[in-house]
CSV table of C-alpha atoms in Angstrom, one decimal:
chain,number,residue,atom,x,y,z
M,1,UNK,CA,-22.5,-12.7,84.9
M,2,UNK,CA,-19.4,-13.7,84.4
M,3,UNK,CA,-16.2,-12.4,87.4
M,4,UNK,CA,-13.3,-10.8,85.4
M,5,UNK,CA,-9.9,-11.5,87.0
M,6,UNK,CA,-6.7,-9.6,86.9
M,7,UNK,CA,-3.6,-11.7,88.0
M,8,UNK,CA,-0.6,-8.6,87.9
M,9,UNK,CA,2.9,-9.7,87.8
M,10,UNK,CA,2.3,-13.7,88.1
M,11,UNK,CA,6.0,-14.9,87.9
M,12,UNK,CA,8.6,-13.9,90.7
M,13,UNK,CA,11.2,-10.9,90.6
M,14,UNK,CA,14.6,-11.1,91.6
M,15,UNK,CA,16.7,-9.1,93.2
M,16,UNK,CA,19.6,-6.9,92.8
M,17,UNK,CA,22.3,-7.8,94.8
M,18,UNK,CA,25.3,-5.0,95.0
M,19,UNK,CA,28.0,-7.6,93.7
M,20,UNK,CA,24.6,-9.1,90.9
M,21,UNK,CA,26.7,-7.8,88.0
M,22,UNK,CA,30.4,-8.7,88.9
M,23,UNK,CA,30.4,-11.7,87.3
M,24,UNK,CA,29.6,-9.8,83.7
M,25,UNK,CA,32.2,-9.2,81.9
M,26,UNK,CA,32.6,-5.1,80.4
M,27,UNK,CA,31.7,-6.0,77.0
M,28,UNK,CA,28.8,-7.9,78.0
M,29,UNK,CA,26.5,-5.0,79.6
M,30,UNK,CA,25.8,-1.5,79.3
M,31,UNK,CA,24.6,-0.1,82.3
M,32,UNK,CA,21.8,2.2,81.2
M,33,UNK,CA,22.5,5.7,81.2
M,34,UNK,CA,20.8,8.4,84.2
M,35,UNK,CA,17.0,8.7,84.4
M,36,UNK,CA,15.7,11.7,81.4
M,37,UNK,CA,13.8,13.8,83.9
M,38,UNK,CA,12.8,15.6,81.1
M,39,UNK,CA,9.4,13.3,80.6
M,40,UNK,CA,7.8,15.1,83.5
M,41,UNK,CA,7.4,18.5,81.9
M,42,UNK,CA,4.7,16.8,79.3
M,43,UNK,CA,3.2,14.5,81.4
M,44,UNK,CA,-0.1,14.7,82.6
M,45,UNK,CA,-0.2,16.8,86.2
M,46,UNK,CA,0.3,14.3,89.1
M,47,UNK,CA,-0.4,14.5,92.7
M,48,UNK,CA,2.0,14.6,95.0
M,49,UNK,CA,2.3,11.4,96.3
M,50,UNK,CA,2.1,10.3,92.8
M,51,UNK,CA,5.5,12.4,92.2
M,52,UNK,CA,7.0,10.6,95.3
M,53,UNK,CA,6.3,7.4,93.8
M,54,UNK,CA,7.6,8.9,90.5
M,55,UNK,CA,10.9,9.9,91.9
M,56,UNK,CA,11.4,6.6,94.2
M,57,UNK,CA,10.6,4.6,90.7
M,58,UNK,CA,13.4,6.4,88.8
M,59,UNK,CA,15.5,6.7,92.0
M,60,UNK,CA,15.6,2.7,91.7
M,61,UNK,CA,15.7,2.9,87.7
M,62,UNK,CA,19.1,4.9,88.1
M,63,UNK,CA,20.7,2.1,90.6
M,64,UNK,CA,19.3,-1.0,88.5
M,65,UNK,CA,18.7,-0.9,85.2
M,66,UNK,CA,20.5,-2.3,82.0
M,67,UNK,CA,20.6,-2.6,78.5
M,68,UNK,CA,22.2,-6.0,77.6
M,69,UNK,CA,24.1,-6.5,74.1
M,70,UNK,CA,22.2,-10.4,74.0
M,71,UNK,CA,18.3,-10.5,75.6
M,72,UNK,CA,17.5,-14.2,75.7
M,73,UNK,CA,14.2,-15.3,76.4
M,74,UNK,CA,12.9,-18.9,77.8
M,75,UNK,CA,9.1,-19.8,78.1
M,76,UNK,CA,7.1,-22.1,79.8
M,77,UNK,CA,4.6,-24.1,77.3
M,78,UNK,CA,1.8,-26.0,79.4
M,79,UNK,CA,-0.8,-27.7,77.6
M,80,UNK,CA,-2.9,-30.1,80.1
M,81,UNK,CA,-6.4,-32.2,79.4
M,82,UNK,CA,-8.6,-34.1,82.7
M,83,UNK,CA,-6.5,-33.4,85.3
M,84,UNK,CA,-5.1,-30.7,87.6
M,85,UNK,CA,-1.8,-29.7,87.3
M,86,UNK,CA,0.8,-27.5,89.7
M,87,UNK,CA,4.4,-26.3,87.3
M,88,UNK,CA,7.7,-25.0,89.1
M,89,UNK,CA,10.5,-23.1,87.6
M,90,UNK,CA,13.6,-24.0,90.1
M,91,UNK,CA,11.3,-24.5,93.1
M,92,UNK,CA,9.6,-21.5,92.0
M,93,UNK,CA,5.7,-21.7,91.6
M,94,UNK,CA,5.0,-20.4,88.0
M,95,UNK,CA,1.6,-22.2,87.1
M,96,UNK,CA,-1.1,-24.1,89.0
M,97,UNK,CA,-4.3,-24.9,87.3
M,98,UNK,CA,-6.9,-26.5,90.1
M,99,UNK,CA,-10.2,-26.3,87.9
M,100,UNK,CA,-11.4,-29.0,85.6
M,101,UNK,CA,-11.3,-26.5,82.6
M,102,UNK,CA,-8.3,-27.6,79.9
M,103,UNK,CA,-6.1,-25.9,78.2
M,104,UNK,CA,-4.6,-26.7,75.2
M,105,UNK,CA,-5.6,-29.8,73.5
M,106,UNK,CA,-8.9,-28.4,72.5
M,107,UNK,CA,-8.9,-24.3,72.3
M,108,UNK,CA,-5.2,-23.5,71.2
M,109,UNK,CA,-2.1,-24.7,70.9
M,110,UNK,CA,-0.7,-23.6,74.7
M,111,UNK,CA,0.4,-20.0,75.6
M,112,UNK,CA,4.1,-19.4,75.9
M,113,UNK,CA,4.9,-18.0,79.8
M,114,UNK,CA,8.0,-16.3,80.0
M,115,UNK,CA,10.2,-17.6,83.2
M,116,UNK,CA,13.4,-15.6,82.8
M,117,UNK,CA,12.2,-14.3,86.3
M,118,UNK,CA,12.7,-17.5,87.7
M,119,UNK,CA,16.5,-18.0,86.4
M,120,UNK,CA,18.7,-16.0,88.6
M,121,UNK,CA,21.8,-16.7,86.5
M,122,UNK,CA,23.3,-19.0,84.0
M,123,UNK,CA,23.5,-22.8,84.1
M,124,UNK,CA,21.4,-25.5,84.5
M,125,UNK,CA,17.9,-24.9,85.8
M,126,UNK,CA,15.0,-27.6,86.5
M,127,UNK,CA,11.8,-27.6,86.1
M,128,UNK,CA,9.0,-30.1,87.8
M,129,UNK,CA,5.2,-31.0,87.3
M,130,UNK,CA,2.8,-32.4,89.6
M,131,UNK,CA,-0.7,-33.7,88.9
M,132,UNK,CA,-3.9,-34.5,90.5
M,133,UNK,CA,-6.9,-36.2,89.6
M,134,UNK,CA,-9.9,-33.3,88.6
M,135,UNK,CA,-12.9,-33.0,91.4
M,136,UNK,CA,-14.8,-35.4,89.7
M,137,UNK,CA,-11.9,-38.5,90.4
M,138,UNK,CA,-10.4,-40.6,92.4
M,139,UNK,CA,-7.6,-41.1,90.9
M,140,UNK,CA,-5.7,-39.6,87.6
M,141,UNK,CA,-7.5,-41.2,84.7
M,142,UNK,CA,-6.7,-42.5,81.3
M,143,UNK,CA,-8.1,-39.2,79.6
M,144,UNK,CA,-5.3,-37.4,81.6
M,145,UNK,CA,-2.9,-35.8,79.0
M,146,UNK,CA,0.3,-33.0,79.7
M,147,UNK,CA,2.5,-31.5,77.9
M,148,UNK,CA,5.3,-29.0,79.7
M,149,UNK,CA,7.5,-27.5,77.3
M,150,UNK,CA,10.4,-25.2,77.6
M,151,UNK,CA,11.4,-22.5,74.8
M,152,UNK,CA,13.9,-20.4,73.9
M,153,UNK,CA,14.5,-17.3,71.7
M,154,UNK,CA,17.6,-16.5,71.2
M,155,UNK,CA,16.9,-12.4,71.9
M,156,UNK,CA,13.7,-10.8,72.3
M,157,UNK,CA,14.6,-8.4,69.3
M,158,UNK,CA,14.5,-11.4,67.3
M,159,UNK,CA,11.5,-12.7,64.8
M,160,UNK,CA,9.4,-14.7,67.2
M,161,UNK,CA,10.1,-17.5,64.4
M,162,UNK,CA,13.6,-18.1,66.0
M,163,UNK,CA,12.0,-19.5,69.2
M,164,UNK,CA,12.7,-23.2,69.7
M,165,UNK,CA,11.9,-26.1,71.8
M,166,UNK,CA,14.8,-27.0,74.1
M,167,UNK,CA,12.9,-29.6,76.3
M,168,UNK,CA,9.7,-31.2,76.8
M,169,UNK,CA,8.1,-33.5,79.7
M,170,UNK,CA,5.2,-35.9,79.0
M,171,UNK,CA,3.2,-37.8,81.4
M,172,UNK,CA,3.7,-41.8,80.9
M,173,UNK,CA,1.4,-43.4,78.8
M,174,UNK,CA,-0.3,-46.1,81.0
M,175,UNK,CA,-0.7,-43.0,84.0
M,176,UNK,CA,-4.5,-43.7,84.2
M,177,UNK,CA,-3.7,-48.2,85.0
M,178,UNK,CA,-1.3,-47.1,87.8
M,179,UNK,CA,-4.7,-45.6,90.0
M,180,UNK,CA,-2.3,-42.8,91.3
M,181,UNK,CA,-3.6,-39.7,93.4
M,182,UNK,CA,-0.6,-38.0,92.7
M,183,UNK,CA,2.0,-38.1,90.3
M,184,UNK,CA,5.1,-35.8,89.7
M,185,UNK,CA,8.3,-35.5,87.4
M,186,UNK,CA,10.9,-33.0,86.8
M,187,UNK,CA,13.8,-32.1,83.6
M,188,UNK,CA,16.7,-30.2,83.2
M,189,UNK,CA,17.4,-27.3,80.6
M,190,UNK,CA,20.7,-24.8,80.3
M,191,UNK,CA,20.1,-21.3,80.1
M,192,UNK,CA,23.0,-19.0,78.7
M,193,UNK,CA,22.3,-15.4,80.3
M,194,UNK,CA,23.7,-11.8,80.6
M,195,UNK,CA,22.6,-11.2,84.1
M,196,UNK,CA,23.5,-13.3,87.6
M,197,UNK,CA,21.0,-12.1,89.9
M,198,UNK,CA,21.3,-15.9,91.9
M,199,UNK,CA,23.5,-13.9,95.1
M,200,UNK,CA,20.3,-12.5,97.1
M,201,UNK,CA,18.8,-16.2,97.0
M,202,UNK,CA,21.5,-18.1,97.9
M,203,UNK,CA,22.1,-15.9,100.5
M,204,UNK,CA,19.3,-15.3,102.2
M,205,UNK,CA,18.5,-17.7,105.3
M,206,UNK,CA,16.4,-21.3,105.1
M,207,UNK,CA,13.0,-20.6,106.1
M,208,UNK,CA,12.5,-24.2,107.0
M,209,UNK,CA,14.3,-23.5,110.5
M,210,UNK,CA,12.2,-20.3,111.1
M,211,UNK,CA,9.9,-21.7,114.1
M,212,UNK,CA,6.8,-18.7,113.7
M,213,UNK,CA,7.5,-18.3,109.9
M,214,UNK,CA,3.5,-18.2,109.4
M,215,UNK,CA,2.9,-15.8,111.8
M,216,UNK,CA,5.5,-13.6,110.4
M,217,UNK,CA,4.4,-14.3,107.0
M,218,UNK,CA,0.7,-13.6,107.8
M,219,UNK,CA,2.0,-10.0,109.3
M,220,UNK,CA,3.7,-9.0,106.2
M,221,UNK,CA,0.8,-9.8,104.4
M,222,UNK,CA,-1.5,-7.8,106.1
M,223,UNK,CA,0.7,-5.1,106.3
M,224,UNK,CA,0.8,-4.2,102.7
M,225,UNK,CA,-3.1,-5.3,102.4
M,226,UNK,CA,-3.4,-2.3,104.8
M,227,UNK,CA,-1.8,-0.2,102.3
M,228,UNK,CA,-4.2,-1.8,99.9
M,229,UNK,CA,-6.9,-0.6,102.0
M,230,UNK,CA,-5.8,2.7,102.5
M,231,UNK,CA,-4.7,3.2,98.9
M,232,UNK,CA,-1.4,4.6,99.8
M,233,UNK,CA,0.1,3.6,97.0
M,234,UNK,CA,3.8,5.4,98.5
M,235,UNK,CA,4.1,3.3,101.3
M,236,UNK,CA,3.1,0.3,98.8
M,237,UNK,CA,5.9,0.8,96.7
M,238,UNK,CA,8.5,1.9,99.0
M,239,UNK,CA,8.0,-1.7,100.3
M,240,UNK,CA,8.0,-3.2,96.5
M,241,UNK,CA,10.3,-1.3,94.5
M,242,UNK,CA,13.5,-2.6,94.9
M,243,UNK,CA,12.8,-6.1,93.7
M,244,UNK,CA,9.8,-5.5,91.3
M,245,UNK,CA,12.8,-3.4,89.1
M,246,UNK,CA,15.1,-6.0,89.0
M,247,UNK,CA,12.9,-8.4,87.6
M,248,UNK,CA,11.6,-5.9,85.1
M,249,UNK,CA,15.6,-5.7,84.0
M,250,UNK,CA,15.1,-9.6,83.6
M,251,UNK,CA,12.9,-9.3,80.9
M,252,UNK,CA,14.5,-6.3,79.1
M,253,UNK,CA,12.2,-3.8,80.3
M,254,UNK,CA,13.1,-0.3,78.8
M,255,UNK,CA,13.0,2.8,81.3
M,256,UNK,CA,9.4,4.0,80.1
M,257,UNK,CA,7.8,0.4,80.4
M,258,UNK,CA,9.1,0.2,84.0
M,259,UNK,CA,7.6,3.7,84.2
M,260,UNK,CA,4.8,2.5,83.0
M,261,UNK,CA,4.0,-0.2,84.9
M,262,UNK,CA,5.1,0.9,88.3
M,263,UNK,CA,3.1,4.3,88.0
M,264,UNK,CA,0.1,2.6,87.1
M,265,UNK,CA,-2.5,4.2,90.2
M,266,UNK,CA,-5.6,1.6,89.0
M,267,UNK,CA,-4.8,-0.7,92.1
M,268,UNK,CA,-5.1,2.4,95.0
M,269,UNK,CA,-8.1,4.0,93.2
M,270,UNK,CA,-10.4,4.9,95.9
M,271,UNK,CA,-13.1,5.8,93.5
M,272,UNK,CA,-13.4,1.9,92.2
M,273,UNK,CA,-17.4,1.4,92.1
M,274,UNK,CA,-17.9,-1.1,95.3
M,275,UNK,CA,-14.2,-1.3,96.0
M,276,UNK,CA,-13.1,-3.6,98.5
M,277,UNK,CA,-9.8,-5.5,99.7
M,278,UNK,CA,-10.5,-9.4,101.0
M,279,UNK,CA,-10.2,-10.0,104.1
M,280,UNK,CA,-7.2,-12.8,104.8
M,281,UNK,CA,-8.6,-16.0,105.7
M,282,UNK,CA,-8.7,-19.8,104.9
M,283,UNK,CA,-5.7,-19.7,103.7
M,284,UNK,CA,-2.7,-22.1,103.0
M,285,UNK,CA,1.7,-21.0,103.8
M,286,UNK,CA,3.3,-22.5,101.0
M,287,UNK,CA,7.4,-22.8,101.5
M,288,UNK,CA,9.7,-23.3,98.1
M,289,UNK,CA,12.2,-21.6,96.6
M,290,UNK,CA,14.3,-24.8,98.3
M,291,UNK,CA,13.4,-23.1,101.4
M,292,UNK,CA,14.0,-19.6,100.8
M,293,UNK,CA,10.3,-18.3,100.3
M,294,UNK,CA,7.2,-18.3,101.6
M,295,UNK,CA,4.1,-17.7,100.0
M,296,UNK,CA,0.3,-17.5,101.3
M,297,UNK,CA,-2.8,-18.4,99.1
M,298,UNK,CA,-6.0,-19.2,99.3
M,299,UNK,CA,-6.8,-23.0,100.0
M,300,UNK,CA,-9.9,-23.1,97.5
M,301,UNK,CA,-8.7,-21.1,94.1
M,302,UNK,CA,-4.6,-21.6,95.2
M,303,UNK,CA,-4.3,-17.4,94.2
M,304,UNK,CA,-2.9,-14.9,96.1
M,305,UNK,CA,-4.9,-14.0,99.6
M,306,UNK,CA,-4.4,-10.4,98.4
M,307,UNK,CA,-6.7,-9.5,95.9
M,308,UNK,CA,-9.1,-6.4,95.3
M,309,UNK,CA,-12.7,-6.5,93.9
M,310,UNK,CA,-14.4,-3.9,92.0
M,311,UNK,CA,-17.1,-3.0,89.5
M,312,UNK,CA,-16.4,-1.9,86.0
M,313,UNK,CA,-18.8,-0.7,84.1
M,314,UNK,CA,-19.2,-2.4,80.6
M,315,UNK,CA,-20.8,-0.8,77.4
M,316,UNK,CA,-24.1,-1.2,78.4
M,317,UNK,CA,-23.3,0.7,81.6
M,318,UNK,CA,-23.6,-2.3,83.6
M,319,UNK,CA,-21.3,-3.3,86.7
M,320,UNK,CA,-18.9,-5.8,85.7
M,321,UNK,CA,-17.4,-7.5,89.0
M,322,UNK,CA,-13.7,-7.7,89.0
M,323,UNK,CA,-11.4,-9.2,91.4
M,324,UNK,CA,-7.6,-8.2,90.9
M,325,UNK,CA,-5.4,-10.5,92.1
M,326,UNK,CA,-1.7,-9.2,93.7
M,327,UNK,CA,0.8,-11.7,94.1
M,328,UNK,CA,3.8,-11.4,96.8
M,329,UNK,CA,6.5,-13.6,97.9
M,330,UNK,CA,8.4,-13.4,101.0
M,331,UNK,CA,11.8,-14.6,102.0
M,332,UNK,CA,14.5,-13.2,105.0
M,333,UNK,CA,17.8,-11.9,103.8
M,334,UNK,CA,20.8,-13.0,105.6
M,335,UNK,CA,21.3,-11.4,108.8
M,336,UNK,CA,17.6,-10.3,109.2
M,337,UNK,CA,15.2,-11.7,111.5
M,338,UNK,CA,12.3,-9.8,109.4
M,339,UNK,CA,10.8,-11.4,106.8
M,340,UNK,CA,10.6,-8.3,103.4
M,341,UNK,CA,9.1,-8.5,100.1
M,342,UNK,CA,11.4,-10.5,97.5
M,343,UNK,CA,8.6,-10.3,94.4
């Protein structure tokens, strides 16, 4: 039977800062005009804690939102064969692939991932590869081949036709003679965007000199488990909304598709045939973000230690187990000793 997986919201949000939009000139953003209220008198009756989420979602909406005149869009392109691969977007994990399975070379042609998230303004941005030899090597073999492209389109409105290859990082040819157990490499790209998001970042303080940053980070996360647990999806998002927005605003996200995806009550349903939220354990603190965030994951599948598993029944009526994976990062803003949710 085979274990369906959910991974929600994979690549990083990034915050609002109040001074984010200064550097954009007038003519290049709209801010979006106030939340229409008027949805609500159609929609389907709600509980009342689902119309306190629903009025903290558009209370956020209101403060965050845009509509930019220009909505460029960059992707990651990963294509990888016998060998286990890790990909970061300015220090920002965006892909990790630790099975032997590959992608790419013999089942399609590579999946474009979209990274705006991970580009907090304009200029240049890097991006960085590291590989390991699959569970059944020593070392990274001859048969080892990668392929990390970068993409760009020049607005999402566009014909997906316009989007074009801006960079591209191969793996040296004679990888498998050099008997490496690791093997890493980075590129450059420019990005030309409407937002600057990069103030909260660069602001907030180096987690490197944080002595009991695990122990802190280990709190957080079982804090919002417990919310997980107790399905209270208002204390959940009070915690999440004001980053998970901005990041929506990074990808264009109109008002309804932030409505919809925010207001979305699947993860807190109690009534979730064999419902259960994993314990926290055997699991790995992982710093980047050049020192700005923390993450924790599991040390065997490298997901987040958050995740939810379920049954869902199929056609047949069956019980289809289903583990929903909920990624969070961490970082401490500048003159705070707490660490908070950045995505």
């Amino acid at each position: 039977m085979h274990i369906k997986t959910f991974i929600i919201l994979v690549l990083l949000s990034w915050g609002l800062h109040s001074s984010a939009q200064e550097h954009t000139t007038h003519n290049d953003v709209i801010i979006q005009a106030a939340p229409d209220y008027s949805r609500k008198d159609n929609a389907t009756v709600r509980s009342a804690e689902e119309e306190k989420v629903m009025e903290l979602v558009e209370q956020y909406i209101s403060k965050t939102l845009h509509e930019y005149k220009t909505k460029p869009m960059f992707y990651l392109k990963i294509k990888k064969s016998g060998c286990c691969i890790a990909v970061r977007v300015n220090d920002i994990p965006v892909y990790e692939n630790f099975s032997d399975y590959d992608c790419g070379y013999t089942d399609y042609d590579g999946a474009l991932y979209p990274i705006n998230s991970c580009l907090p303004c304009s200029g240049k941005q890097t991006f960085s590869i590291e590989v390991y030899p699959t569970s059944l090597q020593d070392y990274i073999s001859d048969d080892c081949s990668i392929s990390i492209e970068i993409y760009c389109r020049p607005d999402i409105d566009k014909p997906e036709a316009e989007t074009k290859l801006i960079k591209k990082l191969n793996l040296p040819e004679n990888i498998g003679q050099q008997k490496l157990k690791y093997y890493t490499a980075s590129a450059a790209f420019e990005a030309l965007l409407p937002f600057d998001y990069s103030d909260r970042l660069a602001k907030a303080r180096d987690l490197t000199k944080i002595p009991n940053l695990e122990e802190m980070a280990l709190k957080q996360y079982n804090k919002m488990r417990q919310y997980l647990v107790d399905c209270d999806q208002l204390a959940y998002q009070t915690q999440y909304l004001s980053n998970i927005i901005p990041y929506m605003d990074m990808y264009y996200n109109s008002r309804q598709e932030v409505i919809d995806n925010l207001c979305n009550t699947e993860m807190f349903d109690k009534t979730l045939e064999k419902r259960k939220v994993l314990p926290i354990t055997d699991y790995e603190m992982i710093v980047c973000g050049n020192g700005k965030l923390v993450i924790l994951r599991n040390k065997s599948d490298k997901n987040s230690v958050l995740q939810i598993e379920s049954y869902i029944a199929n056609e047949d009526g069956d019980g289809i187990p289903t583990t929903r994976i909920i990624p969070i990062i961490l970082y401490m803003p500048e003159d705070s000793e707490e660490l908070e949710i950045y995505a």
